[in-house]
XYZ file of C-alpha atoms in Angstrom:
211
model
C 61.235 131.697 68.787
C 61.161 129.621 72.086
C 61.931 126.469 69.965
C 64.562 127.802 68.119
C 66.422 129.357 71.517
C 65.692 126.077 73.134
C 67.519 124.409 69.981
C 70.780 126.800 70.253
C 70.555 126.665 73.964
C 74.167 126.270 75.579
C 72.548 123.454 77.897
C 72.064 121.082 75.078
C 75.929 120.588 75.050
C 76.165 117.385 76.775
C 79.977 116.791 76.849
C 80.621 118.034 80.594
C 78.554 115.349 81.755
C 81.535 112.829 80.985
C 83.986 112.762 83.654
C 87.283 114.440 83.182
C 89.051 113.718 86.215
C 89.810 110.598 88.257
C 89.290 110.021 91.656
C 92.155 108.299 93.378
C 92.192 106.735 97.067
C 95.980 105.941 97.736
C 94.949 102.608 100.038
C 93.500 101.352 96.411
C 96.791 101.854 94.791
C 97.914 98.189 93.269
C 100.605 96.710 95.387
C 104.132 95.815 94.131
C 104.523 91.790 94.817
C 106.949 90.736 96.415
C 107.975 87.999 94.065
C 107.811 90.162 91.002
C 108.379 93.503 90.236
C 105.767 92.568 87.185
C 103.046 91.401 89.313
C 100.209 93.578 91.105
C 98.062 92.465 93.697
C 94.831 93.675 95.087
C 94.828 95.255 98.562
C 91.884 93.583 99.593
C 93.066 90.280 98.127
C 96.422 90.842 100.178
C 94.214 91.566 103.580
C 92.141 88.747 103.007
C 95.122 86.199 102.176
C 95.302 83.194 105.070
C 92.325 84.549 106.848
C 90.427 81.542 107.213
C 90.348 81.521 111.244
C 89.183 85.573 110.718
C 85.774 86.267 110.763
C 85.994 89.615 109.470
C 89.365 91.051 108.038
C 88.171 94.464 106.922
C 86.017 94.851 110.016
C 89.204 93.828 112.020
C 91.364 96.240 110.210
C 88.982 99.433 110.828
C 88.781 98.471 114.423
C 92.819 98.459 115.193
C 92.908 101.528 113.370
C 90.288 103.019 115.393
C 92.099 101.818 118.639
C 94.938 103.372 117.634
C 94.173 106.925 116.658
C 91.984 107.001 120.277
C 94.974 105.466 122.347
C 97.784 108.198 120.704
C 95.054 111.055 120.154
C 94.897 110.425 124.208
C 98.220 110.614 124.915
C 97.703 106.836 126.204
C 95.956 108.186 129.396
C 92.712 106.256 128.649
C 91.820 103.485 130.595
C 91.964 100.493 127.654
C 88.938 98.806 128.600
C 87.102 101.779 127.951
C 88.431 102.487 124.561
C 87.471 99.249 123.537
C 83.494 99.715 125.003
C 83.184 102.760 123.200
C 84.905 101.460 119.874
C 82.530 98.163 119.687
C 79.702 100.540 120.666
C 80.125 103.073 118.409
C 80.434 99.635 115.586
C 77.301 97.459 117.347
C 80.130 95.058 117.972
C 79.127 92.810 120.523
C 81.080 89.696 119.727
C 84.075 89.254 121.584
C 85.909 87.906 119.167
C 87.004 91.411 118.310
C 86.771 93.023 121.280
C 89.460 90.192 122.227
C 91.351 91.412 119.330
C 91.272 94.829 120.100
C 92.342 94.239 123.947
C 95.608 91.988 122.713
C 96.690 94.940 120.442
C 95.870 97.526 122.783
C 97.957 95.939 125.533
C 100.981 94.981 123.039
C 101.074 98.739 122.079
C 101.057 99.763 125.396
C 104.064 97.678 126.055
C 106.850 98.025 123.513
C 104.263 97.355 120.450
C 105.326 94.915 117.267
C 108.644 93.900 115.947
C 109.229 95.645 112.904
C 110.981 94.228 109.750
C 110.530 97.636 107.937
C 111.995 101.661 109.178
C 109.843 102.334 112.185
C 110.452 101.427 115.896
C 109.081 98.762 117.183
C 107.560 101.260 120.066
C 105.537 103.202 118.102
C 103.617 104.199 121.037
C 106.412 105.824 122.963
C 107.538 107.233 119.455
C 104.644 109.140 119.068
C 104.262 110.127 122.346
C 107.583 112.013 122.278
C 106.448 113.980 118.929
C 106.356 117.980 119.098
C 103.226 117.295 117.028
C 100.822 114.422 115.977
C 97.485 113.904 113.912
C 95.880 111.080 113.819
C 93.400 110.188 110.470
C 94.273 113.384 108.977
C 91.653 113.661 105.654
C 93.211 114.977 102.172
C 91.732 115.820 98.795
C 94.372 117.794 96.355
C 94.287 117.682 92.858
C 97.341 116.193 91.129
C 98.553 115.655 87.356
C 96.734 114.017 84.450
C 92.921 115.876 86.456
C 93.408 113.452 89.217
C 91.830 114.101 92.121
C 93.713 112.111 95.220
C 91.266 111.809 98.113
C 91.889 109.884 100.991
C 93.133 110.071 104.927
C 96.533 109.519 106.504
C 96.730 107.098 109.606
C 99.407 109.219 111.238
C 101.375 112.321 110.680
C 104.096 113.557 113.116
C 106.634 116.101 113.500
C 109.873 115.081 115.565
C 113.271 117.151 115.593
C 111.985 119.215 112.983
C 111.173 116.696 110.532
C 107.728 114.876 109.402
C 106.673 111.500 109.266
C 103.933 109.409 107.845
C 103.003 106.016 109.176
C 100.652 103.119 107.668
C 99.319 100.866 109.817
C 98.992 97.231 107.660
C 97.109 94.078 109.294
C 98.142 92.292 107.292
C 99.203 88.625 107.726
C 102.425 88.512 105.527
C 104.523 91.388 107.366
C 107.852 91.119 104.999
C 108.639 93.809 102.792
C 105.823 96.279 103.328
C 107.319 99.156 102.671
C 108.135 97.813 99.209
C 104.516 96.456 98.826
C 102.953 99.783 99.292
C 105.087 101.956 98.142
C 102.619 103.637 95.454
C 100.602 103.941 98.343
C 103.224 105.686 100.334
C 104.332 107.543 97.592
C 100.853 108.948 97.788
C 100.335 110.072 100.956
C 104.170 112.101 100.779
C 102.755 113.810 97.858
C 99.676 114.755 99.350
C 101.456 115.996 102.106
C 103.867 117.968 100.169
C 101.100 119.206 97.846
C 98.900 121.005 100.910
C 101.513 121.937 103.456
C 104.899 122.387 101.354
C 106.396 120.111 103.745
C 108.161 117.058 103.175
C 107.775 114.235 104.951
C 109.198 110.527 104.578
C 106.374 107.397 104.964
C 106.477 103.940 106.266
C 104.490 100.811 107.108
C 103.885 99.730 110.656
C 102.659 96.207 110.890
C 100.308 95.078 113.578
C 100.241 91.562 114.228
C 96.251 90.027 114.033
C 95.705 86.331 115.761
């Protein structure tokens, strides 16, 4: 009896086991080239592109995102220096290379920020600081069409003059046409936004300039 229960059992129906639904992370979206329409390229091959004097691009690009989201989540009343001790710290950084880094894009932030070729203001600092509301790294996970799940966190979200923005920040070393470049990515993060809040919200790249 045992045997023949065990045989009929429910639990001997393996097909749940394979995975019907997809996991997407918007920054792992293919890019749109800039040279073709036809051609995709690799975020991490884009990041990496020309970094031969970078010791660490990826590192690098976690670390400037980092410093921002504790310089706006502040309201830029932290003393710099600090930000950077605890940042390395908090990493077990202790070369200065980066800590170098970190203090040259601090400082440019703090004083009229990066010429932008794309949408956003070049002052993204002062920007943000006259929001009515910002989050900084704001996590997601909604489930879209087609069981796709889209997990993933926004750099920035703010709400000026009653309407919402997204923002992007890109390291990258090629800063033309961004917006254009990520714009699955983008396209994402609006949808995401939409999905869990009913709000819309426009998105755009701001480019921070690595040496």
């Amino acid at each position: 009896l045992y045997t023949e229960a065990e045989a009929e059992s429910v639990l001997n129906d393996r097909t749940s086991e394979n995975k019907s639904y997809e996991i997407i992370r918007p920054s792992m979206i293919s890019l749109k080239s800039k040279l073709s329409s036809d051609e995709e390229y690799d975020e991490k091959a884009l990041e990496t592109l020309s970094s031969s004097a970078k010791k660490n691009p990826a590192l690098i690009g976690t670390l400037v995102h980092k410093l921002m989201e504790s310089i706006v989540s502040s309201g830029n009343t932290a003393e710099l220096s600090s930000l950077i001790k605890d940042i390395c710290d908090n990493y077990g950084i202790t070369d200065s290379y980066y800590s170098d880094i970190l203090k040259t894009v601090g400082e440019k932030i703090q004083n009229g920020g990066y010429p932008q070729t794309g949408n956003l203001p070049q002052d993204i600092l002062t920007e943000l600081l006259s929001a009515d509301e910002v989050h900084c790294e704001l996590p997601f996970c909604y489930a879209g069409e087609e069981n796709k799940i889209f997990n993933g966190v926004i750099d920035v979200i703010y709400r000026k003059n009653g309407k919402w923005h997204i923002i992007d920040y890109k390291t990258n070393t090629d800063d033309s046409d961004l917006d254009k470049q990520y714009e699955g990515q983008l396209s994402a993060y609006i949808e995401a936004f939409k999905a869990t809040t009913g709000e819309d919200a426009d998105a755009a790249v701001y480019h921070i300039v690595v040496n």
